[in-house]
Coordinates of C-alpha atoms and ligand atoms in Angstrom, one line a residue:
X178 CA -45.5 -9.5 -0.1
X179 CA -44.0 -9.6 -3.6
X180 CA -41.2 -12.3 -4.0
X181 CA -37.8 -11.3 -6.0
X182 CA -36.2 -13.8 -7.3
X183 CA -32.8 -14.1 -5.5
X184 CA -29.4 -12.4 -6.2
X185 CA -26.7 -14.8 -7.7
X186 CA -23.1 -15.5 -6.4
X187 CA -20.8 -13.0 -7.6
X188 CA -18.6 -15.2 -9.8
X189 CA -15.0 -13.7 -11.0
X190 CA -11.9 -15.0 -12.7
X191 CA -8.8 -14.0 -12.3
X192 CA -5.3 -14.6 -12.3
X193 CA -2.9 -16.5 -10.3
X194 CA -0.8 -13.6 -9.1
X195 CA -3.1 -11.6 -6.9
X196 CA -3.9 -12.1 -3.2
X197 CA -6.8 -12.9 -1.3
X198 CA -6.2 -12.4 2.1
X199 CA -8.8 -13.9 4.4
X200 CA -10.6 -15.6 1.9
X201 CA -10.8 -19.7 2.4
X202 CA -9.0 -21.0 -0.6
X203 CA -10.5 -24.2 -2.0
X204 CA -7.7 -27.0 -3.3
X205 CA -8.7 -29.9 -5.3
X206 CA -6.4 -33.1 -4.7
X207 CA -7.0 -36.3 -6.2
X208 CA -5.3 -40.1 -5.4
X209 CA -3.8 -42.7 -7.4
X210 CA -3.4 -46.3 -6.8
X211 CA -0.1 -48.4 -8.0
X212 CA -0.2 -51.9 -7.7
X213 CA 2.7 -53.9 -7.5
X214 CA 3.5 -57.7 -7.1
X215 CA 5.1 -58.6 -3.5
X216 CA 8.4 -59.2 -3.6
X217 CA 7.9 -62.5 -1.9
X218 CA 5.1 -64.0 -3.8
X219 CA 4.7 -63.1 -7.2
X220 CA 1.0 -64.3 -7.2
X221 CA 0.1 -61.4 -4.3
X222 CA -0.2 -57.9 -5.4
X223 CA 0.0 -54.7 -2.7
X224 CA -2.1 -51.5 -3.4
X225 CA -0.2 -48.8 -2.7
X226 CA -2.4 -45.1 -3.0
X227 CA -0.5 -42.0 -3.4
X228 CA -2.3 -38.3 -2.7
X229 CA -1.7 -36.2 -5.7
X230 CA -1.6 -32.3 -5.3
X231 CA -0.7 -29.9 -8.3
X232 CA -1.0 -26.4 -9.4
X233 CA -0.4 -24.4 -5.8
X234 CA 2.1 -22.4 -3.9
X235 CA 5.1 -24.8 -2.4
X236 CA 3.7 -24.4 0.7
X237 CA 0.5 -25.5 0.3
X238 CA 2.0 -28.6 -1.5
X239 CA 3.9 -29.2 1.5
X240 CA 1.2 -29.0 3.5
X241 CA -0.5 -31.1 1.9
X242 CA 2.0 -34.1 1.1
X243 CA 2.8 -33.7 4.8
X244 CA -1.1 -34.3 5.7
X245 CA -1.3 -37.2 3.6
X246 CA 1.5 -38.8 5.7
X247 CA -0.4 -38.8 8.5
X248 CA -3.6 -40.2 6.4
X249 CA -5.1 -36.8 7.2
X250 CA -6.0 -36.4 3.7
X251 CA -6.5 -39.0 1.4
X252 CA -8.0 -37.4 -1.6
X253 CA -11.4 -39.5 -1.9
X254 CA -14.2 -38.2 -3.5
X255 CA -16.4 -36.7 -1.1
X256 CA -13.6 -35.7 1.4
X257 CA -13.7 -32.2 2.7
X258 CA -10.9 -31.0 5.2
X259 CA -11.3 -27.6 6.3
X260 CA -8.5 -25.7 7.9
X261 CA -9.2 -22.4 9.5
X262 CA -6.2 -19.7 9.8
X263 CA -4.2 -22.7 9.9
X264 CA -0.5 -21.6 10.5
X265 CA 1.3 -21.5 7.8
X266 CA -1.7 -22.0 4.7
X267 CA -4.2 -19.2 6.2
X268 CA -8.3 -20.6 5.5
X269 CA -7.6 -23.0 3.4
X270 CA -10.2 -26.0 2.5
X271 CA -9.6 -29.5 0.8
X272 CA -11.9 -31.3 -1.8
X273 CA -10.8 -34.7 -2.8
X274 CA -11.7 -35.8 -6.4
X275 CA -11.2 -39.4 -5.8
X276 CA -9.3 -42.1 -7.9
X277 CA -7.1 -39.9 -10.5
X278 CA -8.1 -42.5 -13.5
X279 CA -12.2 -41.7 -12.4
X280 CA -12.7 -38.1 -12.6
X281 CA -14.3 -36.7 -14.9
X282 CA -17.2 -33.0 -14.9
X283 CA -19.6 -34.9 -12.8
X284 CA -16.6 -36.0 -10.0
X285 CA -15.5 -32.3 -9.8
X286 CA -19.4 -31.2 -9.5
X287 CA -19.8 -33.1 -6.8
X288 CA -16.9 -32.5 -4.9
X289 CA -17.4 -29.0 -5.3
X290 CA -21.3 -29.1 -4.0
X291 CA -19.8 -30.9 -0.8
X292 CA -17.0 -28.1 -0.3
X293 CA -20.0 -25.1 -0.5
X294 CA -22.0 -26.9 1.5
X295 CA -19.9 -26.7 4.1
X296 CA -18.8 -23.0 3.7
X297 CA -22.5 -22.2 4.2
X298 CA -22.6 -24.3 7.5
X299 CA -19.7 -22.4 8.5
X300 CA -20.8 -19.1 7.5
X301 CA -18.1 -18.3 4.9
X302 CA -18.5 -15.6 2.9
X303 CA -15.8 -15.5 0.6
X304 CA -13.8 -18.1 -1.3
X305 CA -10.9 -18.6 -3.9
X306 CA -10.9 -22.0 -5.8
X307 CA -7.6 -22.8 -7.5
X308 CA -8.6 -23.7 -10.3
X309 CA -4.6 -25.1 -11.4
X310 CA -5.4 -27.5 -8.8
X311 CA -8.7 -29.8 -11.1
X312 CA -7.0 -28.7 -14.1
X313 CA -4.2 -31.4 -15.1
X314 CA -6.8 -34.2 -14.8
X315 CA -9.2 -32.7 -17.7
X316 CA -8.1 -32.7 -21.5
X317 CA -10.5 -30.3 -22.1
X318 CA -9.9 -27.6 -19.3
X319 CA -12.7 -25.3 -20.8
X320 CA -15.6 -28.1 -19.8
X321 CA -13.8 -28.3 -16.6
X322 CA -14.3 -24.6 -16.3
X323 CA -17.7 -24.2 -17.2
X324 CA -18.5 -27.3 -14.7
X325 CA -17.0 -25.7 -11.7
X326 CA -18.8 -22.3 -12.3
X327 CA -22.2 -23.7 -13.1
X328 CA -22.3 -26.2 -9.6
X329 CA -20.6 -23.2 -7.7
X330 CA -23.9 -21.3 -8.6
X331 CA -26.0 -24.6 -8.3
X332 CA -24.5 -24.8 -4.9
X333 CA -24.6 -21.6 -3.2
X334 CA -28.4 -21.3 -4.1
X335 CA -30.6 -21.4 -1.1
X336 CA -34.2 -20.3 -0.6
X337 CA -34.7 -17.7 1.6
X338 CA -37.3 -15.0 0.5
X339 CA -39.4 -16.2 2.6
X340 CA -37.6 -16.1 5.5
X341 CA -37.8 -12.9 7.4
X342 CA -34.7 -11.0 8.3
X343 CA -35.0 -11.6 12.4
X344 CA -35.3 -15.0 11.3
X345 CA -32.5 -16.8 13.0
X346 CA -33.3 -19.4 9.7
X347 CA -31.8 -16.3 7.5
X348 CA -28.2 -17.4 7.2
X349 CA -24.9 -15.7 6.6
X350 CA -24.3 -16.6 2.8
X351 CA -21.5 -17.2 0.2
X352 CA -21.5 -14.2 -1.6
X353 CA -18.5 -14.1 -3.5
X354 CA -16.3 -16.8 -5.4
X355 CA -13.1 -16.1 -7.1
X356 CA -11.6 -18.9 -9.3
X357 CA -8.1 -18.6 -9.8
X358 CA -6.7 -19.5 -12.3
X359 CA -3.2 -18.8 -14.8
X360 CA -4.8 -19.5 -17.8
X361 CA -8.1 -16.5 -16.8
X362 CA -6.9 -14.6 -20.0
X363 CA -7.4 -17.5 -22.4
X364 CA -10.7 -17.1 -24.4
X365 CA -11.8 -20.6 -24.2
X366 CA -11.2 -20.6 -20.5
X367 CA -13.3 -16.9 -20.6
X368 CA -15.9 -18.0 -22.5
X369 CA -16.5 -21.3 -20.7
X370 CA -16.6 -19.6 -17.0
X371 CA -19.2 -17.1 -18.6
X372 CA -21.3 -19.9 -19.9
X373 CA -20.9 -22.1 -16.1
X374 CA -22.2 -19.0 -14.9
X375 CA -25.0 -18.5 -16.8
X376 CA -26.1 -22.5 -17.0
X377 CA -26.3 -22.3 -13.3
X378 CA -28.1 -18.6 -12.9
X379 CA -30.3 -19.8 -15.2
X380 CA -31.2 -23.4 -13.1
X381 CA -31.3 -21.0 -10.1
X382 CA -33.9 -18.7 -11.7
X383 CA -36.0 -22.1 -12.3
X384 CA -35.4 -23.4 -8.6
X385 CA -36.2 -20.3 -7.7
X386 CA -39.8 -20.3 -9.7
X387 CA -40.4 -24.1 -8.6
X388 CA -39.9 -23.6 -4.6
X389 CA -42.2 -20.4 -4.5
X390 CA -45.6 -21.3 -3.0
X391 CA -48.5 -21.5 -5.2
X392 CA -50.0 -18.4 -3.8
X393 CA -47.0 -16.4 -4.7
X394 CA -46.7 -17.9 -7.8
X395 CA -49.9 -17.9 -9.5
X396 CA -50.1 -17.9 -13.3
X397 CA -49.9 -14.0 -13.2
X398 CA -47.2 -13.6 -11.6
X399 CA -45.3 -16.6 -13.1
X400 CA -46.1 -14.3 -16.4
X401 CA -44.7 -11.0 -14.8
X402 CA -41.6 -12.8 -13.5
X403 CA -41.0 -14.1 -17.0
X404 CA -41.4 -10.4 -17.8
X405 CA -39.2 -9.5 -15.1
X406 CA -36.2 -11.8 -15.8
X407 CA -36.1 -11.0 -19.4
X408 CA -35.5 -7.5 -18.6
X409 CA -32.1 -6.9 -19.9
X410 CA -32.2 -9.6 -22.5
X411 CA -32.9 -9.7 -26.2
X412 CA -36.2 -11.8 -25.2
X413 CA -39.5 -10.6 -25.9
X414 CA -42.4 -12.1 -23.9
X415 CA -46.3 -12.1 -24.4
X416 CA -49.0 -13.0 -21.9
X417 CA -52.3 -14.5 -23.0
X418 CA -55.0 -13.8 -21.2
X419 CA -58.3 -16.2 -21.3
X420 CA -59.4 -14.3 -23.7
X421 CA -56.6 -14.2 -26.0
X422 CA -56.9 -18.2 -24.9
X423 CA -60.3 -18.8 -25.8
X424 CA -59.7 -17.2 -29.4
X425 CA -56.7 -19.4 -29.7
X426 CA -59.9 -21.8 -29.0
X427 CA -57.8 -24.3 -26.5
X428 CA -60.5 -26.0 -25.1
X429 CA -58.3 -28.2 -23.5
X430 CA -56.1 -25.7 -21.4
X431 CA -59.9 -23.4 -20.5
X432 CA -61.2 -26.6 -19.4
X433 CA -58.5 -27.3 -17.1
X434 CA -58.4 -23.5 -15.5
X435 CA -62.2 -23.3 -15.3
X436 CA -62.2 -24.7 -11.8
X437 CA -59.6 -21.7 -10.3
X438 CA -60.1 -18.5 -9.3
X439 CA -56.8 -17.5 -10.8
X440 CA -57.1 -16.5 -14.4
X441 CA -54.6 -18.7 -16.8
X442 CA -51.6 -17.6 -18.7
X443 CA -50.3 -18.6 -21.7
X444 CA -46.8 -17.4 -21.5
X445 CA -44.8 -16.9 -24.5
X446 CA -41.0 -16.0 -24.9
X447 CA -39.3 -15.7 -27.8
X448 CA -35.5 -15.2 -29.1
X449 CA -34.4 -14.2 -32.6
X450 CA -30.3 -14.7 -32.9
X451 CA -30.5 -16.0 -36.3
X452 CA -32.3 -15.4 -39.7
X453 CA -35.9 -15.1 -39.9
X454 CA -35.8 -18.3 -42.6
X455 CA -34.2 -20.6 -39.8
X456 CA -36.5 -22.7 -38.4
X457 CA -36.8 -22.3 -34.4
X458 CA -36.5 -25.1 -31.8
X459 CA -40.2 -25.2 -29.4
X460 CA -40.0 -25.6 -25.8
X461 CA -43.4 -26.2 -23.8
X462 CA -43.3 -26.6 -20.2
X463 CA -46.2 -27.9 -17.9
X464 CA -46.9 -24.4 -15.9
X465 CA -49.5 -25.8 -13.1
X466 CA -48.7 -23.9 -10.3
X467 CA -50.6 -25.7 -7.8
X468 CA -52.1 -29.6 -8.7
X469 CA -55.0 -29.9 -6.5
X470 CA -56.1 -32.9 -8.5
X471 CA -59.1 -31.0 -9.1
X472 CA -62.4 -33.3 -8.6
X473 CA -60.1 -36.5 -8.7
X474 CA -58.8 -34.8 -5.9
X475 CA -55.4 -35.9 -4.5
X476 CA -54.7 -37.5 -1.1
X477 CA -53.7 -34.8 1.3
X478 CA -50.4 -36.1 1.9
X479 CA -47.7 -33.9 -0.2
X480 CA -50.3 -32.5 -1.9
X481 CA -48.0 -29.6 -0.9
X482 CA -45.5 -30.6 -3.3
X483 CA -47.7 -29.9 -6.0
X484 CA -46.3 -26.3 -5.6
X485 CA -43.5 -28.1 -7.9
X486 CA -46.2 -28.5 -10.7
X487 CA -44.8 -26.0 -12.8
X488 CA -41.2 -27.4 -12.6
X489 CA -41.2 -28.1 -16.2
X490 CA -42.5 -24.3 -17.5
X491 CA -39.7 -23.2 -15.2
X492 CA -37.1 -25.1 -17.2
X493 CA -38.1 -23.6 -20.4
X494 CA -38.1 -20.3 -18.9
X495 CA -34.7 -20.4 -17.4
X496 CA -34.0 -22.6 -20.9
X497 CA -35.0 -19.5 -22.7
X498 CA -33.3 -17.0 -20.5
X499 CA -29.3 -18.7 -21.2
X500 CA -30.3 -18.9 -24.6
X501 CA -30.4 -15.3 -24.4
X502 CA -28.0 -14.6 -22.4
X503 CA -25.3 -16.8 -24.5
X504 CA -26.3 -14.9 -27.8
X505 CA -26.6 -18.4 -29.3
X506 CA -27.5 -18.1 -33.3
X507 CA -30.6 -20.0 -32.8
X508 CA -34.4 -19.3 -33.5
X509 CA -36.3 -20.5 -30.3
X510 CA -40.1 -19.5 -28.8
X511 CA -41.4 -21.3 -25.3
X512 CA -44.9 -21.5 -24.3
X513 CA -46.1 -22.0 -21.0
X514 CA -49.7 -22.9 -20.4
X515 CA -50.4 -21.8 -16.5
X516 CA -53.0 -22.4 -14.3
X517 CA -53.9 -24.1 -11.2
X518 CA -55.8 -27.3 -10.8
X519 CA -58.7 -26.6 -8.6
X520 CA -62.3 -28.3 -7.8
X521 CA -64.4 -25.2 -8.2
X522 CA -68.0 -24.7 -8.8
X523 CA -66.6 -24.2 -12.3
X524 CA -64.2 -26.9 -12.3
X525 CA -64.5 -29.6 -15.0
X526 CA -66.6 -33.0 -13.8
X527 CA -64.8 -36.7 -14.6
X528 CA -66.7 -37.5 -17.7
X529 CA -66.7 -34.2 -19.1
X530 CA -65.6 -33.7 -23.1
X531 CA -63.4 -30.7 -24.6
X532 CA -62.7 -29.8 -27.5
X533 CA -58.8 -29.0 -28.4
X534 CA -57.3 -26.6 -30.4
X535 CA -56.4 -29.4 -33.2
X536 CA -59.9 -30.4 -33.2
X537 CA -59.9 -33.4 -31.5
X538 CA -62.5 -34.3 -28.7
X539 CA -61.3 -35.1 -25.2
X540 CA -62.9 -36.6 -22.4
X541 CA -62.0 -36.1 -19.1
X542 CA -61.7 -39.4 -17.2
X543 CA -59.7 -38.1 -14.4
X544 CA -59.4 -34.5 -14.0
X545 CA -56.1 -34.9 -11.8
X546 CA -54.7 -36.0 -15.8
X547 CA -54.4 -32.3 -16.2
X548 CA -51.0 -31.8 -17.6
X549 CA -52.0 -33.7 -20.3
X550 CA -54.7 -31.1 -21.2
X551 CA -53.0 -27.8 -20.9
X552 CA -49.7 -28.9 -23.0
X553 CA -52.2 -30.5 -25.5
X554 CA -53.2 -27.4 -26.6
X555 CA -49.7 -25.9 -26.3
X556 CA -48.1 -28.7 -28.7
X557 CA -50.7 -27.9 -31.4
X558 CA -49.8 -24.4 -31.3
X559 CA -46.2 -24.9 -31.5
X560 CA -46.5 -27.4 -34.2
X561 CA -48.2 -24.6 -36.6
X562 CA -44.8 -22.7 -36.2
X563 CA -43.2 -25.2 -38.0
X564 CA -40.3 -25.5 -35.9
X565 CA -37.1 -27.4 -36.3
X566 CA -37.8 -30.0 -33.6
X567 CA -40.1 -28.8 -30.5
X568 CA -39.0 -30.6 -26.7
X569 CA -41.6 -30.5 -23.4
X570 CA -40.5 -30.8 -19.9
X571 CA -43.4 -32.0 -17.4
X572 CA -43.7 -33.0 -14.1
X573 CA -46.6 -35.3 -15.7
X574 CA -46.6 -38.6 -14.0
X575 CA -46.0 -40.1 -10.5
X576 CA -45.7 -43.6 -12.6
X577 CA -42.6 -42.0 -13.8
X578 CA -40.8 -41.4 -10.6
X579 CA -42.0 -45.1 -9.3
X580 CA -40.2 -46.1 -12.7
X581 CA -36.8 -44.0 -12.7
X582 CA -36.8 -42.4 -8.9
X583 CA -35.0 -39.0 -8.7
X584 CA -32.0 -39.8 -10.4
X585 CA -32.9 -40.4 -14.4
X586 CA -35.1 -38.1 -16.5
X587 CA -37.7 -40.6 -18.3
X588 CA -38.1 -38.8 -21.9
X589 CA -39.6 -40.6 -24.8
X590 CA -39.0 -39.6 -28.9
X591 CA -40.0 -41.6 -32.0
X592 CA -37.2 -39.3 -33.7
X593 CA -33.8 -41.5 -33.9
X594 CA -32.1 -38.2 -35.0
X595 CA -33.4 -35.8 -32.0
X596 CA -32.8 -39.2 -29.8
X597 CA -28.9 -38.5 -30.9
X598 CA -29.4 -34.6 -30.7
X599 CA -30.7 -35.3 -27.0
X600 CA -27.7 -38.2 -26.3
X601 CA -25.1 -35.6 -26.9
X602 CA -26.9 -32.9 -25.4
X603 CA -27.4 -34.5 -22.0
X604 CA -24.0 -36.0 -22.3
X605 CA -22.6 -32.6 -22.7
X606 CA -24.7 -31.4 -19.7
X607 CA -24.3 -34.1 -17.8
X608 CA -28.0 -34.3 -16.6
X609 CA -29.1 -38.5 -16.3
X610 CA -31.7 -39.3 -18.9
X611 CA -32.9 -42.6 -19.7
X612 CA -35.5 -43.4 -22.8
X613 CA -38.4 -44.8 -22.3
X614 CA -41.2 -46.6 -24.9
X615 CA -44.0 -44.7 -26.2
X616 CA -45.5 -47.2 -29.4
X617 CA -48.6 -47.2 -31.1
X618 CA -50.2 -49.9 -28.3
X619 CA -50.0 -47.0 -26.1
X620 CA -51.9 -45.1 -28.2
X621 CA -54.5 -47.7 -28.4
X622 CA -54.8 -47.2 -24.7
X623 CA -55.4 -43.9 -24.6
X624 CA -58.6 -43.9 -26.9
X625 CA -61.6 -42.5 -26.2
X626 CA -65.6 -43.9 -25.6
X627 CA -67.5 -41.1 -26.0
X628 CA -64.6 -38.6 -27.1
X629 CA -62.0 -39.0 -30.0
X630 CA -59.2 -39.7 -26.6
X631 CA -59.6 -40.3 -23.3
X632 CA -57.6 -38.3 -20.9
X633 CA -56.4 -41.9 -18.9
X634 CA -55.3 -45.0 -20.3
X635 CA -57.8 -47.8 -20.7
X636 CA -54.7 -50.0 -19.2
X637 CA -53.5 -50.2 -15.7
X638 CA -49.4 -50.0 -16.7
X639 CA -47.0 -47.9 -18.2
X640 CA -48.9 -44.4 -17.3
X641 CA -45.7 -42.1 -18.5
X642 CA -46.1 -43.8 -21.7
X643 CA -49.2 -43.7 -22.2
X644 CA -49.8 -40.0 -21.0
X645 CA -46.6 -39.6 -24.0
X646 CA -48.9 -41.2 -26.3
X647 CA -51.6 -38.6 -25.5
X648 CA -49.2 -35.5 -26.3
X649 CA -48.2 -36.9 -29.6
X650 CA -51.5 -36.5 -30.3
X651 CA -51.3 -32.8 -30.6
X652 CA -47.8 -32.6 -32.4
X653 CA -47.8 -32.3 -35.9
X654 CA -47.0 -35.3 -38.2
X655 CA -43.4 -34.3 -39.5
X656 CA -41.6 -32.7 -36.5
X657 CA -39.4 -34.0 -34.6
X658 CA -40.8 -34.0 -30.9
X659 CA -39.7 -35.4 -27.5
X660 CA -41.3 -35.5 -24.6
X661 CA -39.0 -34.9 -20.8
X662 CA -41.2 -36.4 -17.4
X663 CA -39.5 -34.7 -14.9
X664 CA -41.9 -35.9 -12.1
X665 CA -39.1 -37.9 -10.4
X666 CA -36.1 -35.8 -11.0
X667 CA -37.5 -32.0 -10.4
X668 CA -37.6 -32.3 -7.0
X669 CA -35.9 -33.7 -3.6
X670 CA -32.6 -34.9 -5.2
X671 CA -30.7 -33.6 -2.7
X672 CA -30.1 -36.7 -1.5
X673 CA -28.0 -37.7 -4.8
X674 CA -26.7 -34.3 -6.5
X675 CA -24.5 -32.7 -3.5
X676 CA -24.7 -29.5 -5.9
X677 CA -28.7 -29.2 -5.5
X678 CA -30.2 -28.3 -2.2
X679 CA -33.3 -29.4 -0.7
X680 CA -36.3 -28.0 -3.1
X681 CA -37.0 -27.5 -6.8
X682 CA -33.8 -28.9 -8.8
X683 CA -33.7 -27.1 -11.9
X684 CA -33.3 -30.3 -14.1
X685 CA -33.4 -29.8 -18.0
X686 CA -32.0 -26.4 -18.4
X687 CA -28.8 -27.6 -19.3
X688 CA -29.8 -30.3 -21.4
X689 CA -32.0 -27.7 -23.2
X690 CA -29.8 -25.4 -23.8
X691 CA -27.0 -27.9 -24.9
X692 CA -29.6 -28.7 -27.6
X693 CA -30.2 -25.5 -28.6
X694 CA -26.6 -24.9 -28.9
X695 CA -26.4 -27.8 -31.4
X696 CA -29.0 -26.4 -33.5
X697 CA -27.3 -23.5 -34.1
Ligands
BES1957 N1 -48.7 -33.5 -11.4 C1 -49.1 -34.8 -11.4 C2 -48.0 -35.8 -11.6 C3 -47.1 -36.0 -10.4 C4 -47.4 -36.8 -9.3 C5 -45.9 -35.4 -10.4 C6 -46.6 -37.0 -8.3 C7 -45.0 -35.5 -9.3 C8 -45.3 -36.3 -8.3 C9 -50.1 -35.1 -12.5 O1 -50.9 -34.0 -12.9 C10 -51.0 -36.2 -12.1 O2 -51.6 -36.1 -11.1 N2 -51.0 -37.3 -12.9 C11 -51.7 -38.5 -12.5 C12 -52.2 -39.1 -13.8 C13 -53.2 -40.2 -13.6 C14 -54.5 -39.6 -13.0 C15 -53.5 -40.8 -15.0 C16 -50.8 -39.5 -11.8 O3 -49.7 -39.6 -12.1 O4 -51.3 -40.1 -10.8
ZN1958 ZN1 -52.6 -33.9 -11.7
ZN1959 ZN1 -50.1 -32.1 -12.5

């Protein structure tokens, strides 16, 4: 059984005017609180909340200022109300953005995940969101715009290829979303659904990659369904073989995939939308597609997460794929090393030394510090490109999840102008990211015995920034570089992003595309 990646929502824009008859319309309404000192004392003050509905029919405004009466709807974040052929307002569903002087992309993310959520319990299949409704509280209506469409898509993914058709498992899904909205002919407001919509395809295409199983995404067919989604696209991609890796003499990455049965890739895509002359931004992603451990073997319990290993080659590919899709005038190449991590006859013995692409000499304390290895190689080979700036996303250390949990993205730079690049990039996307160290002590710690480096630190503490310190390295002296653990965040957070289901998260593609945007 060959998996296909998924087909997206159908997302469409259009205007106010047209009628969607049976179709559960989606209203936002927010609250706001006036305080006012008590006529008696002048000391007390009374709180007095008022629901706040805009940009509908007068029916449905009505409706709702007569719900709010009755403390039916109160406009909180995280309040759904769903009314179904309700007399009067037809299917008709309530999100509630919260406090008026709070909202902001993130608020109406959120409340939007909630709302699909429920449509998919419900087995809804079509829906119109108002978009008049969000749009007084945002100065910028376009960023408003683009958030809604991008969590619609985040929302409505679900993984079911997998799932057999008898499977009563298989559900009904949302397979349409209209927003409505006056301003649909305006070209900001255009643009900026397009974009929504292709910032969440693209996490989806990257969820999709991270929750297949390792045995239906091994390195080959990671390579052929980077070859499959660029179909279309002005990307070009190239598969390495190990022979074409060998030449490319990465010890490092060979020694890694020597234990598996399943040949490595190095997978390279690249874009052109600008002059040959301008420098290109790097992306390298950590493409394990199953982390045994190796020899260091891991614990069997959630070992099966380590499906997940190739979270952060998944970002870069659905990274690469918006890139493409946008047209933005930026020069950009990915490369994803991909194996597994396996303890076959072959596989590489704790103590063993390898030689990298950049020469240096490796020993191999710990053979479940693979990640390490394979982007090692990577890194040097991106470096000889001489790019503008070259970023890495890698699920590469559970010390980085017991440091951050799932809600920040650890990511360390010595570069205090990428550092500001990657500030406004994030804030833009509004992905969490915190900064972490990575100082020459750590690269004290990570030197080796017998070898030029050692593979683990010589110190128990601060294992992300030490396994940082290992991949500078392998990036050349003048170029900008930061380093993205996604360990903590690539996984499980449904728990904090309503928008992202249960499963591989997408993180990073928007953040690394914002970037890439601000390149060009
Ligand atoms: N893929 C793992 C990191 C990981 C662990 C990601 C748990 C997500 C959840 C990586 O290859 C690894 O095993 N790293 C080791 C490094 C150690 C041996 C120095 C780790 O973090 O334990
Ligand atoms: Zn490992
Ligand atoms: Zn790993």
């Amino acid at each position: 059984m060959t998996l296909h990646t998924q087909d997206p929502i159908k997302l469409s824009l259009m205007h106010k005017e047209e009628t969607l008859p049976g179709v559960v319309q989606i209203l936002f309404v927010a609250y706001e609180e006036t305080k006012k000192s008590s006529s008696r004392s002048k000391k007390k003050m009374t709180s007095n909340k008022r629901v706040l509905v805009s940009g509908c029919s007068s029916e449905l405004s009505r409706f709702v200022q007569s719900e709010s009466e009755g403390e039916q709807i109160e406009g909180q974040s995280k309040e759904v109300q769903f009314y179904r052929n309700h007399n009067g307002v037809g299917h008709l569903m309530i999100l509630g953005l919260g406090d008026v002087s709070n909202i902001d992309c993130e608020v109406l993310r959120r409340s939007i995940g909630h709302g699909i959520k429920l449509l998919g319990l419900q087995k809804i299949e079509r829906a119109a969101v108002l978009f008049d409704s969000l749009a007084p509280y945002f100065k910028q209506k376009d960023e408003a715009m683009m958030a809604l469409c991008e969590s619609i898509a985040l929302a409505s993914y679900n993984f079911d290829a997998l799932k057999s058709s008898k499977s009563s498992q298989k559900r009904k899904k949302l397979s349409h979303v209209t927003v409505v909205a006056t301003k649909s002919q305006d070209k900001k407001i255009k643009e900026a659904f397009e974009q929504g919509k292709i910032l969440g395809e693209a996490a989806n295409i990257t969820r999709f990659l991270g929750d297949s199983p390792g045995n239906k995404m091994t390195p080959t067919i990671l390579g052929e369904m980077a070859q499959k989604i660029s179909k279309g696209t002005p990307l070009k991609v190239s598969l390495w073989d190990r022979a074409r890796i060998q030449k490319e003499k990465m010890g490092a990455f060979l020694g890694v995939a020597q234990g598996s049965d399943q040949p490595p890739r190095m997978i390279v895509l690249e874009y052109k939308g600008t002059a040959a002359s301008k420098k290109p931004i790097c992306f390298v992603g950590k493409g394990l597609t199953f982390d045994s451990g190796g020899i260091s073997l891991k614990p069997s319990t959630s070992m099966e997460e380590m499906k997940y290993d190739m979270c952060g080659g998944g970002a870069v590919i659905g990274a690469m794929w918006a890139i493409a899709k946008m047209r933005l005038k930026v020069n950009a190449i990915a490369f994803v090393p991909a194996t597994e991590n396996m303890p076959g006859p072959r596989a590489t013995k704790p103590g063993d030394v390898f030689v990298a692409r950049n020469g240096k000499c490796v020993e191999v304390n710990n053979t479940d510090a693979e990640g390490r290895l394979i982007l090692a190689d990577a890194l040097t080979y991106a470096s000889e490109q001489k790019p503008a700036m070259i970023v890495d996303a890698a699920t590469l250390t559970g010390a980085m999840s017991i440091a951050l949990g799932n809600i920040y993205t650890g990511y360390f730079t010595r570069d205090e102008k990428l550092n500001g690049k990657i500030e406004k990039a994030a804030n833009r996307s509004g992905e969490k990211i915190w900064r972490m160290p990575l100082s020459d002590e750590h690269v004290e710690d990570i030197k080796g015995t017998f070898g030029d480096l050692s593979n683990m630190s010589s110190q128990r503490g601060a294992g992300s920034s030490t396994a940082a310190a290992f991949l500078e390295q392998f990036v050349g002296k003048e170029v900008p570089w930061a380093h993205f653990d996604i360990a903590g965040t690539a996984w499980n957070v449904s728990n904090r992003v309503p928008y992202c289901s249960k499963g591989a998260s997408g993180v990073m593609v928007r953040t690394f595309v914002e970037l890439a945007r601000d390149l060009g």
